Coordinates of C-alpha atoms (C1' of nucleotides) in Angstrom, one line a residue:
Chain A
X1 CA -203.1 -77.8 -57.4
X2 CA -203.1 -80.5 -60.2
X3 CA -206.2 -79.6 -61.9
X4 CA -205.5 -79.0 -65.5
X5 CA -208.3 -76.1 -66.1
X6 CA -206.5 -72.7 -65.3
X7 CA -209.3 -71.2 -63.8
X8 CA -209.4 -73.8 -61.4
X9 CA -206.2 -73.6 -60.4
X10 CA -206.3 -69.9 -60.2
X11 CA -209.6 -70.0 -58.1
X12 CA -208.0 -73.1 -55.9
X13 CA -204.8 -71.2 -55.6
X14 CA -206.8 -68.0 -54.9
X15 CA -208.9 -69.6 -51.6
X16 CA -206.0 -70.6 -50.0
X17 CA -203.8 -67.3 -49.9
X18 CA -206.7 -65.1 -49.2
X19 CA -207.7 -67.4 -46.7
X20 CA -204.2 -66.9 -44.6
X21 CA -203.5 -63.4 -45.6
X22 CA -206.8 -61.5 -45.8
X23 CA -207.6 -59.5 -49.2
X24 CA -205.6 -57.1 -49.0
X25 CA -202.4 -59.3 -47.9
X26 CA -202.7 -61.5 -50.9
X27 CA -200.8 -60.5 -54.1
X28 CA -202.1 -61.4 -57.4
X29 CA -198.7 -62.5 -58.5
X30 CA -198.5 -64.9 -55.5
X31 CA -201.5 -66.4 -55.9
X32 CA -200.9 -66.9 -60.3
X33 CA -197.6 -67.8 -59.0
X34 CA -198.9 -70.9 -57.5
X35 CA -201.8 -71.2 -59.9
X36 CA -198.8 -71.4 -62.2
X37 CA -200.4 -69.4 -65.0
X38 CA -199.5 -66.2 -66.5
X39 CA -200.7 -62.8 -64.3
X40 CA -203.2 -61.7 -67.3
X41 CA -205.3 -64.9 -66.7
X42 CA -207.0 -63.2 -63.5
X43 CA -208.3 -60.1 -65.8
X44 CA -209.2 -62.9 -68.6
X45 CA -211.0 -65.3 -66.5
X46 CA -212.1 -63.2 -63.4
X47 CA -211.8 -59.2 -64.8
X48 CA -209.9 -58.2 -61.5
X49 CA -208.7 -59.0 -57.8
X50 CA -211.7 -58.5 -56.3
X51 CA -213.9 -60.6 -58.5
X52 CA -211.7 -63.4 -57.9
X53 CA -212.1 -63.0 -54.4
X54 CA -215.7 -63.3 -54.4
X55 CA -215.3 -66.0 -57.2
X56 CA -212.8 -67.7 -55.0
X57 CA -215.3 -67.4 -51.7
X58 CA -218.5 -68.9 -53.4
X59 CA -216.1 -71.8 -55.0
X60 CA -215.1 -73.2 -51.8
X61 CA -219.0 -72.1 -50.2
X62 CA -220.4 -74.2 -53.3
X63 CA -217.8 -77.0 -52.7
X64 CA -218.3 -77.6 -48.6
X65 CA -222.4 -77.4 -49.5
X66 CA -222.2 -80.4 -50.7
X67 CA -220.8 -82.0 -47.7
X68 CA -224.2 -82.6 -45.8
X69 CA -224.6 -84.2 -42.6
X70 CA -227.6 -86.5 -42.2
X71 CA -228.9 -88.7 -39.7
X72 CA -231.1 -91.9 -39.4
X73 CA -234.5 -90.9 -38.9
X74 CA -235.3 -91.1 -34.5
X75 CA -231.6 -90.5 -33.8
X76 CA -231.0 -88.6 -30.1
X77 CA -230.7 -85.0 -30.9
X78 CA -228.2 -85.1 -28.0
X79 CA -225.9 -87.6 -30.6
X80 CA -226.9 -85.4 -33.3
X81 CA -225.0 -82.3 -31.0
X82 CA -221.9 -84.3 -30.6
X83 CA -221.9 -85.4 -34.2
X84 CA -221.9 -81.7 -35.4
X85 CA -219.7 -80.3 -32.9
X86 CA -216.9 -83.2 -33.9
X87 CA -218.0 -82.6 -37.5
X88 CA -216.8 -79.2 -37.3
X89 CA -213.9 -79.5 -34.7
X90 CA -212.5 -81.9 -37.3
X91 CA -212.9 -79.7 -40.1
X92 CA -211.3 -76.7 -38.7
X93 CA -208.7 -78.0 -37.0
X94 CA -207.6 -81.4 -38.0
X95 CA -204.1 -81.3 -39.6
X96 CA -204.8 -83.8 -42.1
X97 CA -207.5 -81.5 -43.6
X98 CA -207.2 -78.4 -45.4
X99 CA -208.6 -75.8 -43.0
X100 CA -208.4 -73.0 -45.4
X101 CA -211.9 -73.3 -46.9
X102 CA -213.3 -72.4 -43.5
X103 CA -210.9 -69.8 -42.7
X104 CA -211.6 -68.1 -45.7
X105 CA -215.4 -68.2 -44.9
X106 CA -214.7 -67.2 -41.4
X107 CA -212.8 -64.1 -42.6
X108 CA -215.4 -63.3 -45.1
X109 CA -217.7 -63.3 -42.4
X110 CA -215.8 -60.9 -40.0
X111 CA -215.2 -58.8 -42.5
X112 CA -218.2 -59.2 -45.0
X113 CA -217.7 -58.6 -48.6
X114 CA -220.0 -58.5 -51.7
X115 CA -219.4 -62.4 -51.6
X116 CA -220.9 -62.5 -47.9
X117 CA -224.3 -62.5 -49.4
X118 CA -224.1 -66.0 -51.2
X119 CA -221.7 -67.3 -48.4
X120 CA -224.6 -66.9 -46.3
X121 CA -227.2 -68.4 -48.6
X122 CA -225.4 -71.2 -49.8
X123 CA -223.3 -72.0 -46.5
X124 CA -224.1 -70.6 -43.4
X125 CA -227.9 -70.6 -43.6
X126 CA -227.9 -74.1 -44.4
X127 CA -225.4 -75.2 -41.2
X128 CA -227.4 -72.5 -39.7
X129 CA -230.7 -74.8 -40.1
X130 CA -229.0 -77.9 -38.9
X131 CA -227.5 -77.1 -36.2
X132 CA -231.5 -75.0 -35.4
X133 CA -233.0 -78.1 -36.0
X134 CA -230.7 -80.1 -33.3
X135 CA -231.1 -77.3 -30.4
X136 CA -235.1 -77.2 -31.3
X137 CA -235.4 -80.9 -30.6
X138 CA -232.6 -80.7 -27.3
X139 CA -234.3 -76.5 -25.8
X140 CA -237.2 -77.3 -24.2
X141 CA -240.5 -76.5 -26.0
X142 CA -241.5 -72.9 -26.1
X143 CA -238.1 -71.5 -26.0
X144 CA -238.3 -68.2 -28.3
X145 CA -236.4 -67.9 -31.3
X146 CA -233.9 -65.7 -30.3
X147 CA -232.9 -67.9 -27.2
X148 CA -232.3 -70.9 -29.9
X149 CA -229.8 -68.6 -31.8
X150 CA -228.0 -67.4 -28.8
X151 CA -227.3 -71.0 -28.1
X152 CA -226.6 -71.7 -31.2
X153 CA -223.7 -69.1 -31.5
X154 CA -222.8 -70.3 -27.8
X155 CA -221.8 -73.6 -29.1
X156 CA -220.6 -72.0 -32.5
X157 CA -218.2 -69.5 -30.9
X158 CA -216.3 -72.3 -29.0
X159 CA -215.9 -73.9 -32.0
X160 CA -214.3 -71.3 -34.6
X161 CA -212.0 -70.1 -30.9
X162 CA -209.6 -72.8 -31.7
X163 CA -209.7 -72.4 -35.1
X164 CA -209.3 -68.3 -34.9
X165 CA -207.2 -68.2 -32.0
X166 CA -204.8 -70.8 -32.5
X167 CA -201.7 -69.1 -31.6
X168 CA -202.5 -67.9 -28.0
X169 CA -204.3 -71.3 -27.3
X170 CA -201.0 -73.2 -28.0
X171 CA -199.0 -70.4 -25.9
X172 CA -201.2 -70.7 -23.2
X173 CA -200.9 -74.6 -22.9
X174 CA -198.0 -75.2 -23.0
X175 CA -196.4 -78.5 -25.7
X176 CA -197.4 -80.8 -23.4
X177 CA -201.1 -80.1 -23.5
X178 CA -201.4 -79.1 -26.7
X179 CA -205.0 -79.9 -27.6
X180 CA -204.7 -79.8 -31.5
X181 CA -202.6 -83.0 -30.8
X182 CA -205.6 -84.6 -30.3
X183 CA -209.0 -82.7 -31.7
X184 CA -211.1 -85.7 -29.9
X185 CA -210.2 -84.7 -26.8
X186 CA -211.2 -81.0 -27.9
X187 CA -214.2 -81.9 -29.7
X188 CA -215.5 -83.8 -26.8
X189 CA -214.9 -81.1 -24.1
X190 CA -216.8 -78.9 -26.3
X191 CA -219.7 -81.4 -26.7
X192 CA -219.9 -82.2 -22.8
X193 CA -219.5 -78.5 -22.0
X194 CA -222.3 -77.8 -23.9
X195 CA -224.2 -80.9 -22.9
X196 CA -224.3 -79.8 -19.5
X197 CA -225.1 -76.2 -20.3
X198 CA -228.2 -77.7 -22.0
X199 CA -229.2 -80.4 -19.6
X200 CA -230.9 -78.0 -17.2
X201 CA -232.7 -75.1 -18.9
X202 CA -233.9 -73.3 -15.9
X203 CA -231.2 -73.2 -12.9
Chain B
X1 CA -207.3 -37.5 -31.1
X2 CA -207.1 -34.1 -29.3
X3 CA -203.2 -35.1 -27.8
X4 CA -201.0 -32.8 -28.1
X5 CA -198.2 -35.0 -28.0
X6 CA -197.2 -35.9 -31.5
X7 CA -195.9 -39.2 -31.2
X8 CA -199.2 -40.2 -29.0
X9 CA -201.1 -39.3 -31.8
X10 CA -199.9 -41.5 -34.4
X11 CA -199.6 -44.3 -31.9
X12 CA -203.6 -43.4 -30.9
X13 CA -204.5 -43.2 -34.5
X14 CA -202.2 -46.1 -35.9
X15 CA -204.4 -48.2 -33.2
X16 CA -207.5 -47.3 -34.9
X17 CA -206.8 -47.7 -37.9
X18 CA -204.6 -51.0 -37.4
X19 CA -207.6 -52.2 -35.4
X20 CA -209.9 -51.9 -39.0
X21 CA -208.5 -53.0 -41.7
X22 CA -205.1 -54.8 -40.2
X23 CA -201.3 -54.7 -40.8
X24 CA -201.5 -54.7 -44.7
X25 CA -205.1 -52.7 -45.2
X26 CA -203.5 -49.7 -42.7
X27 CA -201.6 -47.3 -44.9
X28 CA -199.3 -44.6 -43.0
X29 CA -200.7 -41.8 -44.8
X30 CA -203.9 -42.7 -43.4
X31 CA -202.7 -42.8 -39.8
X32 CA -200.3 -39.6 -40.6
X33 CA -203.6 -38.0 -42.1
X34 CA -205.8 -38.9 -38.9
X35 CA -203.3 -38.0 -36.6
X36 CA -202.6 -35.1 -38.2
X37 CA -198.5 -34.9 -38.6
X38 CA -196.1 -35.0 -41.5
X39 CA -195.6 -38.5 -42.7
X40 CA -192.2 -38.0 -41.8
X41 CA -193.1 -38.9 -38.2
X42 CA -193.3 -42.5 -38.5
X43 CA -189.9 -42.3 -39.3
X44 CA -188.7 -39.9 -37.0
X45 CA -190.6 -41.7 -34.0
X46 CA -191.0 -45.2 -35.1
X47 CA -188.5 -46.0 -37.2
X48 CA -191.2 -48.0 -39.5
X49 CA -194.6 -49.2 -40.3
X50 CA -193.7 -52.3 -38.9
X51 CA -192.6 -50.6 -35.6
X52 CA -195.2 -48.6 -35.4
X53 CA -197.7 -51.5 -35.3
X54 CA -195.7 -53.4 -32.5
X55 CA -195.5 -49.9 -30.2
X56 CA -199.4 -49.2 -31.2
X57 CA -199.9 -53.0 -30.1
X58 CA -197.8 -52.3 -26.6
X59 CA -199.7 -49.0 -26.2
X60 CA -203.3 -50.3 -25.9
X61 CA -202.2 -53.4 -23.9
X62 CA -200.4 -51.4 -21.7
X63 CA -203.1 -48.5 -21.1
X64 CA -205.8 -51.8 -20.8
X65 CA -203.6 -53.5 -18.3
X66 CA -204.8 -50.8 -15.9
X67 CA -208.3 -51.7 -15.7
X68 CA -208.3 -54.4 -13.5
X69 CA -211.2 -56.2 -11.9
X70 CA -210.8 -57.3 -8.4
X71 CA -213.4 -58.4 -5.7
X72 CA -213.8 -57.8 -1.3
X73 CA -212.5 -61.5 -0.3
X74 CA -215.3 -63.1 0.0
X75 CA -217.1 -62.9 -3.2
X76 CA -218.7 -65.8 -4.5
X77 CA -216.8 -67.4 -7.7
X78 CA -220.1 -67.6 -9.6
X79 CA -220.5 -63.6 -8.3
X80 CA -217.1 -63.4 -9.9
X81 CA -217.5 -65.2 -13.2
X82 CA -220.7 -63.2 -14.1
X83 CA -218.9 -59.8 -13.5
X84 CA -215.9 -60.8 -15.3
X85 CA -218.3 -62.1 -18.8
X86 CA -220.3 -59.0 -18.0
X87 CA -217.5 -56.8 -18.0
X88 CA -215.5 -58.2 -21.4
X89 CA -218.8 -58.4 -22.9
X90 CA -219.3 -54.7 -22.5
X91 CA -215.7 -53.9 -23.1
X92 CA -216.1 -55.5 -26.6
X93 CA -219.5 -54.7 -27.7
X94 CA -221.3 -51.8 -25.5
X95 CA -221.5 -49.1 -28.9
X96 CA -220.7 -46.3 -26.6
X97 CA -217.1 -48.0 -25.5
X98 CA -214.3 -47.5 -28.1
X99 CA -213.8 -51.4 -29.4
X100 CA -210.6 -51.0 -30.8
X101 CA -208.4 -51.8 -28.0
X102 CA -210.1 -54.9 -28.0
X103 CA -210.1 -55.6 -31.7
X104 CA -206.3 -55.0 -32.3
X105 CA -205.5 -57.3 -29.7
X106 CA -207.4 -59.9 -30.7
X107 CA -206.1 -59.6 -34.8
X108 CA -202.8 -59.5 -33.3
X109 CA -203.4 -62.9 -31.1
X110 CA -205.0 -64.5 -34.6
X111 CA -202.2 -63.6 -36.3
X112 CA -199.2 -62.9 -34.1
X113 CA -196.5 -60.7 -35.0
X114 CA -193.5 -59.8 -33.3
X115 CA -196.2 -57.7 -30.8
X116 CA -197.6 -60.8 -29.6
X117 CA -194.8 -62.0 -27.1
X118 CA -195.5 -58.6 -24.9
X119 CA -199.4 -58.4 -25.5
X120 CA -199.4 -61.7 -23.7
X121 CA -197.0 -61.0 -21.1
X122 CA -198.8 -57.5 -20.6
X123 CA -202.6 -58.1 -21.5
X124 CA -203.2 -62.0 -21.9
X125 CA -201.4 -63.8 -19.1
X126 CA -203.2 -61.6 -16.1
X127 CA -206.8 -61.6 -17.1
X128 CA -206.0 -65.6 -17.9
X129 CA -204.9 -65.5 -14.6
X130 CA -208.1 -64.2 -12.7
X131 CA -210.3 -66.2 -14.9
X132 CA -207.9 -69.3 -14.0
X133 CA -208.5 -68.4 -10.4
X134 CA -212.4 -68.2 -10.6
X135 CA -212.5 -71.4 -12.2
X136 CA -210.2 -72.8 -9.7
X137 CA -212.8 -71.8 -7.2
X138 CA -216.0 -73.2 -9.4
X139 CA -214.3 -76.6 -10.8
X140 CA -214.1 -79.3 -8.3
X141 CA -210.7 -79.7 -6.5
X142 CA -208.2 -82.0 -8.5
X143 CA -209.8 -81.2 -11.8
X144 CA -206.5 -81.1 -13.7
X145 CA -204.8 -77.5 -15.5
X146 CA -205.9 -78.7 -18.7
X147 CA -209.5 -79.0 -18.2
X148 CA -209.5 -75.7 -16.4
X149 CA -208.1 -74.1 -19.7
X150 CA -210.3 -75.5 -22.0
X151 CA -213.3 -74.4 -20.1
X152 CA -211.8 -70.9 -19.7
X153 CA -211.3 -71.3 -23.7
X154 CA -214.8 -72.4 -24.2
X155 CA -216.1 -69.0 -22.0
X156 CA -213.8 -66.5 -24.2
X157 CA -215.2 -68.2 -27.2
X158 CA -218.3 -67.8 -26.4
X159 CA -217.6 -63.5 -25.5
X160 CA -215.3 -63.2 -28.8
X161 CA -217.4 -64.8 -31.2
X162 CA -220.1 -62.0 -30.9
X163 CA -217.4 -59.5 -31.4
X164 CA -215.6 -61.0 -34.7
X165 CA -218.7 -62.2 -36.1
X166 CA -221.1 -59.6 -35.5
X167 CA -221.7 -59.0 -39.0
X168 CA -223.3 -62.6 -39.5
X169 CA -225.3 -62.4 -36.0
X170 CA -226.8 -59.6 -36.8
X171 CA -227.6 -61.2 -40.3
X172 CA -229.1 -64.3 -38.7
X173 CA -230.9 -63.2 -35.6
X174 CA -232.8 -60.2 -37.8
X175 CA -233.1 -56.7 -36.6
X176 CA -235.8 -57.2 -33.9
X177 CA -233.9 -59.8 -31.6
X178 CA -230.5 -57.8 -32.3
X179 CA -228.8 -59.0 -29.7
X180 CA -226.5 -55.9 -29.7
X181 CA -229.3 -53.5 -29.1
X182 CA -228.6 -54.8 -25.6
X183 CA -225.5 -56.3 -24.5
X184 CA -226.2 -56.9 -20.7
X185 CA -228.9 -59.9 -22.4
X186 CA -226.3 -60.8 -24.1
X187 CA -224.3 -61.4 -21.5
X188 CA -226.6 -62.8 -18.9
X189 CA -227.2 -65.3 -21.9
X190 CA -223.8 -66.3 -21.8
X191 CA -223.5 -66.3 -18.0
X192 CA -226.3 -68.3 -17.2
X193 CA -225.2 -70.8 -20.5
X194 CA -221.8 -71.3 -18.5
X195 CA -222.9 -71.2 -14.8
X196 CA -225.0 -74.5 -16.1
X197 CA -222.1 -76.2 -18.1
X198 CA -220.1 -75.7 -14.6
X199 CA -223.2 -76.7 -12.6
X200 CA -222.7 -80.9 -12.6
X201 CA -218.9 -81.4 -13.3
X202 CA -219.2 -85.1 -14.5
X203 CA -223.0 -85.5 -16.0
Chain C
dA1 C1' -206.9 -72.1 -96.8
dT2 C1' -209.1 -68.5 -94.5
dT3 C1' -211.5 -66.9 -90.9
dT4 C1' -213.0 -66.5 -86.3
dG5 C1' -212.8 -67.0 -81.5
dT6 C1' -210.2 -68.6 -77.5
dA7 C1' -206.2 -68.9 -74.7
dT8 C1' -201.5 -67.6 -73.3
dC9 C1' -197.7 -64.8 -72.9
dA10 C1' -194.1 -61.1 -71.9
dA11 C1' -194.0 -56.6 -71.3
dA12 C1' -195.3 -52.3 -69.9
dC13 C1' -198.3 -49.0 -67.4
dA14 C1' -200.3 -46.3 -63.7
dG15 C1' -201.1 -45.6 -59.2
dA16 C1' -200.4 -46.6 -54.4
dT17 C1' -197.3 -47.2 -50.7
dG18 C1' -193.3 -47.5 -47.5
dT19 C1' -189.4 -44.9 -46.9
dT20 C1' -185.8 -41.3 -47.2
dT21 C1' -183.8 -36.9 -47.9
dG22 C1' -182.2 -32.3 -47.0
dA23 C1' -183.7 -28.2 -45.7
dA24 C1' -186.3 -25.1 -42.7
dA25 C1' -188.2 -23.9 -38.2
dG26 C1' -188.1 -24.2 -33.5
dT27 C1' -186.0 -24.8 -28.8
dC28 C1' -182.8 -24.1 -25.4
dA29 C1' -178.6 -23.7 -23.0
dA30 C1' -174.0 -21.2 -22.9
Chain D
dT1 C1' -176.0 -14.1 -30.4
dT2 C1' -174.1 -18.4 -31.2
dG3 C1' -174.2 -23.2 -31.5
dA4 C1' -176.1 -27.7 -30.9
dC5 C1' -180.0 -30.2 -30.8
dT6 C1' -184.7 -31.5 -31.8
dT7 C1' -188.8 -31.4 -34.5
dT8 C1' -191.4 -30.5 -38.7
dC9 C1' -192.0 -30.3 -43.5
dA10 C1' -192.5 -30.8 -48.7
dA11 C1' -190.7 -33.3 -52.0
dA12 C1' -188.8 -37.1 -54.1
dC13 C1' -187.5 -42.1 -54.4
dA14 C1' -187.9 -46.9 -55.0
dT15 C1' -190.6 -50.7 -54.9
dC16 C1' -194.7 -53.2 -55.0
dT17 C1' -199.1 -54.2 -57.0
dG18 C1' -203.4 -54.3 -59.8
dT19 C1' -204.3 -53.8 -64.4
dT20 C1' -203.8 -53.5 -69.5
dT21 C1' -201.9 -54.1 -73.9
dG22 C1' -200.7 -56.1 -78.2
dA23 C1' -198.7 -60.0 -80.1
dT24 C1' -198.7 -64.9 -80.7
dA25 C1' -200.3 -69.6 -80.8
dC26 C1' -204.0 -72.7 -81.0
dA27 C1' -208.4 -74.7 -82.3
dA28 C1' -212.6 -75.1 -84.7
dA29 C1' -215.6 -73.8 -88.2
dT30 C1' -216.6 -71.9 -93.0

DNA sequence: ATTTGTATCAAACAGATGTTTGAAAGTCAA
DNA sequence: TTGACTTTCAAACATCTGTTTGATACAAAT
């Protein structure tokens, strides 16, 4: 939050309290509270609430864009997989990141907004493609379209569990299990899992 | 909504509408409106909003504790894992089943409240109990309580995602392959994507 | 120096929202 | 009927919250 520009700091302050308490559960005094500007700097810079929610959404969308994973050309799409699924494991549940730029995405997209539009064009269509891309190579060839995306949101839905779900997966494990301990160990059940479920197309 | 009981109402419509928009979006005079009592009521019966979300919480799990599946001894586990994604599946996306039970639940285990200790005693613990079991039959012997729980984490993913993210699925799959059209696809999709994972235990 | 446009601020406003009140109506037993 | 108790109601209350205002300070250009 030590970004001089106020807008910045509004829109940085912004992402993370919608992100944890939803649109409506955010204040706009909480959030130019920790912005540490004065309350009429969201109707200067933004007009209202609402347009700094969908500014706020399409700042952290345009920021994560940018992140691009990439491989060496004749790479195994089955390393590719794992890469992606770790990728994404990491980002959404590692302690030592801020996870809040995917949460607030993840909210946006359970509970689409007027931002959802560009969220989708800028962020998830682009994942979308890569993670496409990966299960074209791995599905066998002919597999229709609509089996790809099931798969896809097979892999993608054990992913954003332990990011969504945190509280009961903790509950239900017990301390001494805990698997955000240790995303590794998460990230690579997830990747064999879905390995496996891959390996054999027809059974 | 057709109770005559009073304080049913409110809890049926409090459900509802807590289910939508959440703790903060839900506004008693909504609920008071849809159930059709003074506003007074909340008061009178639930002391608070906050009270009223907790017993609307206990309400649902308690009425959905009920249902229970069980199978003649006998049954294969695969049999058993197929009818229990089936039947979750359906429960959480067949259009002509009321969703909201479902929903509430799941909000209240993404962000717990003080509802969340009963919900799991009441809702969460037995159906992770008969899944536990099934796997217990599908995994090999000695495969440690752990692994068994990340697997059953990786098949509720898998059901959940489509129901908190059925906005962008719908978005990315297009309206020909909507996958919500029919939800017994969808769930063979998921069945046959786990029966595989379980298929070869160490690949 | 004057003007013009930008940025910041404290204060207030208007509406929504959770909650309370005190009375009225209804219920039921003695 | 009386009295005690429960339920329902319209109204008001207090607070929170999004938004606006008008003044002030600052900077750059004329």
């Amino acid at each position: 939050m030590s970004v001089e520009n106020p807008r910045e700091r509004v829109l940085e302050a912004a992402g993370e309290i919608f992100a944890e308490k939803g649109f409506k559960g955010a204040t706009v005094r909480e959030i130019i509270d920790r912005a540490d500007v004065n309350i009429a700097a969201v109707n200067y810079y933004f007009r209202d609430k609402e347009r700094l929610y969908i500014e706020a959404v399409k700042h952290v969308a345009c920021v994560d864009a940018d992140e691009h994973l990439a491989w060496p050309r004749g790479t195994p799409a089955a390393d590719k997989l794992a890469d992606f699924i770790r990728y994404h494991v990491a980002r959404l549940l590692d302690p030592h990141k801020p996870a809040w730029h995917a949460r607030l995405m993840m909210r946006e997209l359970s509970q689409p907004s007027d931002a959802c539009t560009e969220l989708v064009r800028e962020y998830i269509e682009p994942k979308s493609k890569i993670l496409g891309g990966i299960l074209e190579e791995l599905l066998p060839e002919g597999t229709p379209r609509s089996r790809r995306a099931l798969t896809a949101f097979s892999i993608m839905g054990q992913i954003l569990f332990y990011s969504t779900h945190k509280p009961i997966v903790s509950l239900l494990m017990g301390e001494q299990d805990d698997p955000y301990a240790d995303t590794k160990v998460l990230a690579d059940h997830i990747v064999r899992f879905t390995l496996r479920a891959l390996a054999q197309p027809e059974a």
